[in-house]
Coordinates of C-alpha atoms in Angstrom, one line a residue:
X1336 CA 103.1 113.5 151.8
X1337 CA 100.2 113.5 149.7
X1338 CA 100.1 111.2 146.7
X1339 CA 98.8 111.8 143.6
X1340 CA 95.2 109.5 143.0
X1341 CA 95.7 106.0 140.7
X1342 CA 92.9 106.0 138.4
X1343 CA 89.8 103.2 139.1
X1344 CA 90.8 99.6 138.0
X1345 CA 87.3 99.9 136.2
X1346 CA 88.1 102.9 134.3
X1347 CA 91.5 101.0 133.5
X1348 CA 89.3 98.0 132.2
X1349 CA 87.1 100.2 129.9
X1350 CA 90.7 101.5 128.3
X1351 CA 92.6 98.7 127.7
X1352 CA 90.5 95.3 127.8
X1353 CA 88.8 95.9 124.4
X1354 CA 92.5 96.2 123.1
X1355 CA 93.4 92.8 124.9
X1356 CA 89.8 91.5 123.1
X1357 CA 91.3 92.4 119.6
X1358 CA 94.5 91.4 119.9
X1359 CA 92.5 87.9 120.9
X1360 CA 91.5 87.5 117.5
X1361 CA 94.3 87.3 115.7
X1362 CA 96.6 85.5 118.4
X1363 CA 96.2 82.0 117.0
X1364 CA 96.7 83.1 113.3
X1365 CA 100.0 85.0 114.4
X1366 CA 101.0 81.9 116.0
X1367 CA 100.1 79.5 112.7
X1368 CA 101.9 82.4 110.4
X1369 CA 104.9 83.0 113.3
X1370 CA 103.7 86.7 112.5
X1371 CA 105.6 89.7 114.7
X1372 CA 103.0 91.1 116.7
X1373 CA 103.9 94.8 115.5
X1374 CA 100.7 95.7 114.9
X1375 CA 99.4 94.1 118.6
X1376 CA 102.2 96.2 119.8
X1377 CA 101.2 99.6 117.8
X1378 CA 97.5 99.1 119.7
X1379 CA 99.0 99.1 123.0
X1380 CA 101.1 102.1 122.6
X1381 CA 98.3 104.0 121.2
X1382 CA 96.2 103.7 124.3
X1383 CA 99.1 104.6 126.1
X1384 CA 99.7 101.2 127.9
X1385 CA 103.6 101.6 128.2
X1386 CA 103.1 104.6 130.2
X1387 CA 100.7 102.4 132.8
X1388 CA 103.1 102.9 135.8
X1389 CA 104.1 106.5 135.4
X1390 CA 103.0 108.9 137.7
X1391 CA 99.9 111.0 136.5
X1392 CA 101.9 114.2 137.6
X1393 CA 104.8 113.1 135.0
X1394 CA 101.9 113.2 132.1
X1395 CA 101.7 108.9 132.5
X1396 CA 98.5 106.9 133.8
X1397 CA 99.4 106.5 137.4
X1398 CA 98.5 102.8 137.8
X1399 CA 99.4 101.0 141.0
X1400 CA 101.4 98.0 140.8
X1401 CA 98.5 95.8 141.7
X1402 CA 96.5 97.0 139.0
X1403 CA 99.4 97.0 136.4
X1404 CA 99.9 92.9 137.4
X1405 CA 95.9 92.5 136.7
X1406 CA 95.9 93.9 133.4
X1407 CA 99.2 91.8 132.7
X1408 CA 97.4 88.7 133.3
X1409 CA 94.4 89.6 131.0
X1410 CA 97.0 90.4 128.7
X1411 CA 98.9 87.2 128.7
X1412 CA 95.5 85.4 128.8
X1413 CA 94.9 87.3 125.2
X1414 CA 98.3 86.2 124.2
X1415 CA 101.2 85.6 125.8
X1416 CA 103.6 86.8 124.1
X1417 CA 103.1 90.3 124.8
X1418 CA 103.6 90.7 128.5
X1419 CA 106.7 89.3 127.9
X1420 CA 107.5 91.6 124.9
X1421 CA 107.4 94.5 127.1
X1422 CA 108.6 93.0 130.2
X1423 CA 112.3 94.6 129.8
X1424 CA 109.8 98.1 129.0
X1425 CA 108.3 97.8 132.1
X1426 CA 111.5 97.0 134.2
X1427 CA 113.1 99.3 132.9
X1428 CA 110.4 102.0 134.3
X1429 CA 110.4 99.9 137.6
X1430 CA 114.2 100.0 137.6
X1431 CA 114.2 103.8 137.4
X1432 CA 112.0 104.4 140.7
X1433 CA 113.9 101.7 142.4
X1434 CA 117.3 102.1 141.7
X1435 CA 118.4 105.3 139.8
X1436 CA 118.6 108.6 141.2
X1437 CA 115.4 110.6 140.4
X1438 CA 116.8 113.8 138.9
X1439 CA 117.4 111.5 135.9
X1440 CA 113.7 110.0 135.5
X1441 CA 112.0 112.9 133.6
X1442 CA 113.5 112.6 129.8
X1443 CA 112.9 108.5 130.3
X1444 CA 109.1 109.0 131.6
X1445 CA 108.8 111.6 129.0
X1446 CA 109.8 108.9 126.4
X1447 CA 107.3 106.6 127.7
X1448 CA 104.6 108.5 128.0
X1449 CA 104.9 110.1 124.5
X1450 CA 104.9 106.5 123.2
X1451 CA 108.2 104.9 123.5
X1452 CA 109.2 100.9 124.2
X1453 CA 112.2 100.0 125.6
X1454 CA 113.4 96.8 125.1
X1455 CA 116.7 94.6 126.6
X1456 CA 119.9 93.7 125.6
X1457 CA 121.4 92.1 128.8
X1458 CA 122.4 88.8 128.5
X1459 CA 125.5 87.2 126.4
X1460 CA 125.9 83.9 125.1
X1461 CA 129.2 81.8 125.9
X1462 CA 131.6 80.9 128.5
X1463 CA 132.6 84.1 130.1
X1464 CA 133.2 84.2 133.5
X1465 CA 130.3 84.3 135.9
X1466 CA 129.7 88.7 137.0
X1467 CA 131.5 89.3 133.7
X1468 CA 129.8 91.2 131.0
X1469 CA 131.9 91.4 127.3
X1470 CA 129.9 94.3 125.9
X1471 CA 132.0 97.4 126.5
X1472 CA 131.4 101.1 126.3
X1473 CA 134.6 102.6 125.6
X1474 CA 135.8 106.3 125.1
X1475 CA 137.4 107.0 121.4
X1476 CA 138.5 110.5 121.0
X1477 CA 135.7 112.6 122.2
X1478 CA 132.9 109.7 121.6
X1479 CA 132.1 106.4 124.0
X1480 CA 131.2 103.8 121.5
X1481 CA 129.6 100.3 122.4
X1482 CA 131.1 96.6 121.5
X1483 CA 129.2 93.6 121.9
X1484 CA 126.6 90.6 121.2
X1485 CA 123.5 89.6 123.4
X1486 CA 121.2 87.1 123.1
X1487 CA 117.8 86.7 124.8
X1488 CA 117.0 90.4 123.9
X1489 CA 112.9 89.8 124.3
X1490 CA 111.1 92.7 122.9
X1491 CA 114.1 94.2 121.1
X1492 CA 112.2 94.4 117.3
X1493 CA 109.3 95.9 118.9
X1494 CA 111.5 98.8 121.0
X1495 CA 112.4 102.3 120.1
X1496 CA 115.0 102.1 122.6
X1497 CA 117.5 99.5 123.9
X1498 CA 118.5 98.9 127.6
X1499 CA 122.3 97.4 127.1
X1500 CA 124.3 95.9 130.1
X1501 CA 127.9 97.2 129.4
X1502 CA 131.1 97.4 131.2
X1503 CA 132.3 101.0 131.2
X1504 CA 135.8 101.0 130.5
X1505 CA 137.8 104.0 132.0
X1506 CA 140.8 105.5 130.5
X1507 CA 142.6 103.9 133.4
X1508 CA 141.1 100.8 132.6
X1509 CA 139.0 100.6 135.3
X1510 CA 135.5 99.4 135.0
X1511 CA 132.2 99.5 136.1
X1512 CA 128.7 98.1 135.5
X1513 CA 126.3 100.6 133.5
X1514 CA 123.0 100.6 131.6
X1515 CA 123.6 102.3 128.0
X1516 CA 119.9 103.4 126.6
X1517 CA 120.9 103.1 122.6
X1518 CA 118.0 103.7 120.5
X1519 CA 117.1 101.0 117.9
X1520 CA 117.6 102.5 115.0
X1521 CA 121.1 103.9 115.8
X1522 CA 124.1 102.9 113.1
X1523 CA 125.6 100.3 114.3
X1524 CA 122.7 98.3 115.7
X1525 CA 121.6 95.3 114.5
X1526 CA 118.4 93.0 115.4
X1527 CA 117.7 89.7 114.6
X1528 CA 114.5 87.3 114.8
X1529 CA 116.9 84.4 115.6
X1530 CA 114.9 83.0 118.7
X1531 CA 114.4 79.3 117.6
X1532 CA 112.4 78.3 120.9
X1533 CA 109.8 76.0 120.5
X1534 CA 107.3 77.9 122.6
X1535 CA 106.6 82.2 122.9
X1536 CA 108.3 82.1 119.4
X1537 CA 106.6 85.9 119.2
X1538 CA 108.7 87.5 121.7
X1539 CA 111.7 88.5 119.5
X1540 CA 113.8 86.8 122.1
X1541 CA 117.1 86.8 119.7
X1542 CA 120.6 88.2 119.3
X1543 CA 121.4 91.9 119.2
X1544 CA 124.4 92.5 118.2
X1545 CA 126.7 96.9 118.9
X1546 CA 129.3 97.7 116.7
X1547 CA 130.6 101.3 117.2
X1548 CA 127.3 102.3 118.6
X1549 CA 128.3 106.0 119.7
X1550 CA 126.6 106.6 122.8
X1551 CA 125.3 110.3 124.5
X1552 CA 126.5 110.3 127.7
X1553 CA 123.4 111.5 129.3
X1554 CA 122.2 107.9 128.1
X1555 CA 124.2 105.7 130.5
X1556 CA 122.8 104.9 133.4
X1557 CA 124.6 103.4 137.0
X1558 CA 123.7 100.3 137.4
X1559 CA 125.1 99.5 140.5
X1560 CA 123.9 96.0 142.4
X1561 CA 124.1 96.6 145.8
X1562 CA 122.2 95.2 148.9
X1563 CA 118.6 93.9 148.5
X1564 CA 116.1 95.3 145.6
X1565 CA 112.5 95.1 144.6
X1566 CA 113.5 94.6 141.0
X1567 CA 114.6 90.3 141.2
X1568 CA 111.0 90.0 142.0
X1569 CA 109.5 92.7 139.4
X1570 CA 111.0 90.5 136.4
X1571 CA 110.3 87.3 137.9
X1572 CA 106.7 88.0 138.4
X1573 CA 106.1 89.1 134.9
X1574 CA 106.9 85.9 134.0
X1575 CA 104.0 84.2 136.4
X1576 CA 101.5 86.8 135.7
X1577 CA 102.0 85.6 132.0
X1578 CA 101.5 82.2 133.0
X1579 CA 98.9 83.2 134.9
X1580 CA 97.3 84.7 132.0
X1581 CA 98.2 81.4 130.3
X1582 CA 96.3 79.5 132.7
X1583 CA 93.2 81.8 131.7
X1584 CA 93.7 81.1 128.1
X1585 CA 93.7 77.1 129.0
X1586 CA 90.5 77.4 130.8
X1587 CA 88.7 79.7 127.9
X1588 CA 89.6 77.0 125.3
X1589 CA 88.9 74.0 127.3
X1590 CA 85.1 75.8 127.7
X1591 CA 85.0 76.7 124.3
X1592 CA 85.9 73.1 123.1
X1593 CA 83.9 71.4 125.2
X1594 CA 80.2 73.4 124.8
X1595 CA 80.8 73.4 120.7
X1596 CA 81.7 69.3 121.0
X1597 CA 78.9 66.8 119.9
X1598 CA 80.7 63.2 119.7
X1599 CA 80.0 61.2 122.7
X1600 CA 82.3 58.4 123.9
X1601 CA 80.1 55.0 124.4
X1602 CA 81.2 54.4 127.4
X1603 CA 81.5 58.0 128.5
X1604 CA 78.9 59.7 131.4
X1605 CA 76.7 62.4 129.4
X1606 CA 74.7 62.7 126.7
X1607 CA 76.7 65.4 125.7
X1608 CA 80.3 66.3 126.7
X1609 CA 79.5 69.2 128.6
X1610 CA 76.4 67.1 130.4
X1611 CA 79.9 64.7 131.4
X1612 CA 80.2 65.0 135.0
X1613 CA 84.0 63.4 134.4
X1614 CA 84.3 66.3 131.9
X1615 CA 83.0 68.8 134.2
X1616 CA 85.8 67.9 136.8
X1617 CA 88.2 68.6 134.2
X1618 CA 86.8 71.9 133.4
X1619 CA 86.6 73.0 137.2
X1620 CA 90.3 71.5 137.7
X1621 CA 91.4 74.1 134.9
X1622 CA 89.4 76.8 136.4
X1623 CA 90.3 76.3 139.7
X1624 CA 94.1 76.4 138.9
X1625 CA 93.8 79.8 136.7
X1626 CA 91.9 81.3 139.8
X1627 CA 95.2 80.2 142.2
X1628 CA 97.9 80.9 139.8
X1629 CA 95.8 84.6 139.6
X1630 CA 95.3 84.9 143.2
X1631 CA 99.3 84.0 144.1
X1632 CA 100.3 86.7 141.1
X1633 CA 98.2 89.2 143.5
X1634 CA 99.6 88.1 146.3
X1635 CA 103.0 89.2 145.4
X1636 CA 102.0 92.2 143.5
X1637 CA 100.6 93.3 147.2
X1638 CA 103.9 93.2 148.6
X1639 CA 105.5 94.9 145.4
X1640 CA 102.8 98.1 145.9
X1641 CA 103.5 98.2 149.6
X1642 CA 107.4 98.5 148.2
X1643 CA 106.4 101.0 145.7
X1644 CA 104.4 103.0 148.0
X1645 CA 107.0 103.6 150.7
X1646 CA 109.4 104.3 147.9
X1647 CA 106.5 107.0 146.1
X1648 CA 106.1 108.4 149.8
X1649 CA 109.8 109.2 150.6
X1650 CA 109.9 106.9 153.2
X1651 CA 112.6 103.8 153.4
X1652 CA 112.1 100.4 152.5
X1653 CA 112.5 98.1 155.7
X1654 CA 116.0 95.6 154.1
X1655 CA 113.1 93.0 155.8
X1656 CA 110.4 94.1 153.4
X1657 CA 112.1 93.1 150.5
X1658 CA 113.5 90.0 152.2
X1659 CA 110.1 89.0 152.5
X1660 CA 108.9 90.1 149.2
X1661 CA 111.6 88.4 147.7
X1662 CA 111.0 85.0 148.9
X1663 CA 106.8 85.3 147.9
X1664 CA 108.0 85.7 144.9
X1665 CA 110.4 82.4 144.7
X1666 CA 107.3 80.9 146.5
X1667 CA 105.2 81.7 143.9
X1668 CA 107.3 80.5 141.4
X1669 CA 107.3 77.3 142.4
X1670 CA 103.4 76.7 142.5
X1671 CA 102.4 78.6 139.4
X1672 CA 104.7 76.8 136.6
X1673 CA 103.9 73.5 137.6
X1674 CA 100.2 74.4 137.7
X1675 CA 100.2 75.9 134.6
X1676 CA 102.0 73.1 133.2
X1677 CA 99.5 70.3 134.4
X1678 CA 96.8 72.7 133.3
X1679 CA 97.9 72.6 130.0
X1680 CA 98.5 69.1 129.7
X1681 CA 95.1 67.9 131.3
X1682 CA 93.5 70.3 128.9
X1683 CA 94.0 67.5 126.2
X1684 CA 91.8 64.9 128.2
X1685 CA 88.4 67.0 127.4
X1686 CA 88.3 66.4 123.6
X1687 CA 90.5 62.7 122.7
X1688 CA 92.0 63.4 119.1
X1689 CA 90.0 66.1 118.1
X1690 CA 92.1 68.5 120.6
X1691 CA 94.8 67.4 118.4
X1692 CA 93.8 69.6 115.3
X1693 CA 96.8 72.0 114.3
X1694 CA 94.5 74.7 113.4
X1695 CA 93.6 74.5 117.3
X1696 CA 97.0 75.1 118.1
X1697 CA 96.1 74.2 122.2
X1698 CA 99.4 72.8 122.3
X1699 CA 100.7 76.3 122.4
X1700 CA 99.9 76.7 125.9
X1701 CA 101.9 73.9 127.0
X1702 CA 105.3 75.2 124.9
X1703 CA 104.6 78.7 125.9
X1704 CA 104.2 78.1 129.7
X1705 CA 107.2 75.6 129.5
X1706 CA 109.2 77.9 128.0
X1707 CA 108.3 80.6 130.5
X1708 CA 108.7 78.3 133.4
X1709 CA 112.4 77.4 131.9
X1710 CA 113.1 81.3 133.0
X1711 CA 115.4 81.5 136.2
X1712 CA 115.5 77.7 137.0
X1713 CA 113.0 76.7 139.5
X1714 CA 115.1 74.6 141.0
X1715 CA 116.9 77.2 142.5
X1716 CA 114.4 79.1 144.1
X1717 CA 112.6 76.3 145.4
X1718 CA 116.3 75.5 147.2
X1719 CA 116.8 79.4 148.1
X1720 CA 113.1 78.8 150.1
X1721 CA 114.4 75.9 151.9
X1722 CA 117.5 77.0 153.2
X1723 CA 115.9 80.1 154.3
X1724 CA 113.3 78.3 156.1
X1725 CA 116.2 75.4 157.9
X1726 CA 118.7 77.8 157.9
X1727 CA 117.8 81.7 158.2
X1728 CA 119.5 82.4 155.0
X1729 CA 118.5 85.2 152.8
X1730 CA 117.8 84.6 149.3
X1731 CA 119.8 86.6 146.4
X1732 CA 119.2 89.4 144.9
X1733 CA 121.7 89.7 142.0
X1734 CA 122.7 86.8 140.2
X1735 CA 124.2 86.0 136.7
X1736 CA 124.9 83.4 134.2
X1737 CA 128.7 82.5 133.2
X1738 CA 131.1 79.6 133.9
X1739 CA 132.7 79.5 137.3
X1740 CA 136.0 79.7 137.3
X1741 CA 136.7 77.3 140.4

């Protein structure tokens, strides 16, 4: 089978980087004024950016996933708030090669190529029981209407539509797991900038809440989870590609700070800060670590497009492949956050006090890559690599959040 050409990563460049450039600008002064990025948002659906991934012969731009994971990291370096914002868009896209029959892509790509951002509603607050989802979609009459409350719904004031795990109750009261596309401004939807995080406090990260959301049929998805899948690794590595970007950022201020810096300590090595060679370690410390965390991002994205590319061909996906795949990905993740995390805090050794200022706001680096690190507890994957190493076990590919029962 012949597959359609992905455009040039240049020619990607030339679109898309003097949007990152401008939405540069005005990152720190969103961040002083905790102003919603709308208008950051409105530039990148303009250029068509939400429709990166979608093949060229469904009207999209036909990007491979290597070169969709570059531009995220120049994205997050501009501000990180953003490839998070439409990480749940991009899944979501991902989630429909991967997992959901493709005589049902075309009105979704359609959407995304004529400008649309889907955002999530997934995860629920409380002590229900671990695999267990409250939000229902229930039949009433002739109409299936939606219940329930989510939290952690990053990107949901920037979407047109929502991407809501539900439990599909059955007339027999049966259930099953399914993926209900609402849009936003539906009656009975309700967003709210709750997210009180002390770091990516832009990512609209806060409580959705569905009451009596009637829902079209031909909007609920299957969402079975079943067997090993490329998509654990998808959403993960969003996350390190922002902190990747991240680490960019830290290494562009640090530069910046240093080459416009006069004041000399007495006992310093240089006439000038950046004449320090003490300083100059510094600088290539920071640099060094954004080339890495960069470098591992690819690394994984390789194995993604090898995934993708298989899929894109009609051929299968070895269960091995995504095995692999799956455990570069934990790999990654335990390198990259605490890289990006000493990155950010050596960054305050080039400039004493004076790195201090507010109007700098450098500390933002350190609360945004914390809080992105916090994401999927690195803990656990660092233990999933280890017992697959002593013990031949595979990692998972599903898991949830809940209390246990036992």
């Amino acid at each position: 089978m012949t597959l359609p050409a992905t455009p040039s990563s240049a020619a990607l460049a030339r679109r898309f980087r003097p949007i990152f450039d401008r939405i540069a600008e005005g990152a720190l002064q969103r961040e002083n004024d905790r102003a919603l990025a709308y208008e950051a948002v409105g530039w990148l659906r303009q250029a068509g950016f939400g429709a990166l991934r979608v093949p060229v012969a469904a009207g999209g731009l036909g990007a491979s996933v290597e070169q969709f994971f570059d531009l995220l990291v120049e994205l997050g370096e501009a501000d990180s708030n953003l490839p998070q914002v439409l990480r749940a868009h991009f899944g979501f896209i991902e989630r429909l090669f991967a997992e959901v029959d493709p005589g049902l892509h075309g009105p979704w790509l359609r959407r995304a190529v004529d400008g649309s951002i889907f955002g999530n509603a997934t995860t629920e607050l409380g002590h229900g029981a671990l695999g267990t989802l409250q939000t229902t979609l229930r039949r009433e009459g002739s109409d299936w209407l939606l219940e329930g409350d989510k939290f952690y719904s990053t990107g949901t004031l920037y979407a047109d539509w929502i991407g809501v795990a539900a439990q599909r109750v059955a007339d027999d009261g049966a259930g099953e797991r399914v993926l209900v596309l609402v849009p936003a401004d539906a009656v009975g939807v309700e967003r709210l900038d709750d997210w009180r995080g002390f770091g990516q406090r832009l990512s609209a990260s806060g409580t959705t809440r569905f009451r009596g959301v009637r829902v079209d049929p031909a909007h609920v998805l299957p969402s079975a989870r079943v067997g090993p899948t490329p998509m654990t690794a998808f959403f993960q590595l969003v996350h390190l590609a922002t902190l990747a970007g991240i680490a960019r950022a830290i290494e562009r201020d640090a530069v910046a700070f240093v080459q416009a810096r006069k004041r000399v300590y007495s006992h310093g090595s240089g006439n000038t800060p950046r004449e320090d060679p003490l300083v100059q370690q510094l600088i290539g410390q920071l640099a060094s670590a954004a080339f890495c965390a960069s470098a591992t991002v690819r690394a994984v994205a390789a194995g993604l497009g090898d995934i993708d590319r298989l899929r894109a061909a009609g051929e299968p996906v070895p269960e091995q492949t995504l095995i692999d795949v799956e455990l570069r990905m934990a790999k990654a993740q335990v390198v990259i956050g605490d890289a990006v995390l000493q990155s950010a805090t050596r960054l305050f050794d080039v400039g004493g006090a004076s790195a201090l200022q507010e109007d700098l706001r450098l500390d933002r680096h350190w609360r945004n890559a914390r809080t992105l690190a916090s994401h999927n507890p690195v803990i656990y994957k660092a233990r999933v690599v280890g017992d697959h190493a002593l013990n031949g076990i595979d990692p998972t590919f599903y898991w949830t959040v809940g209390a246990n029962a036992s």
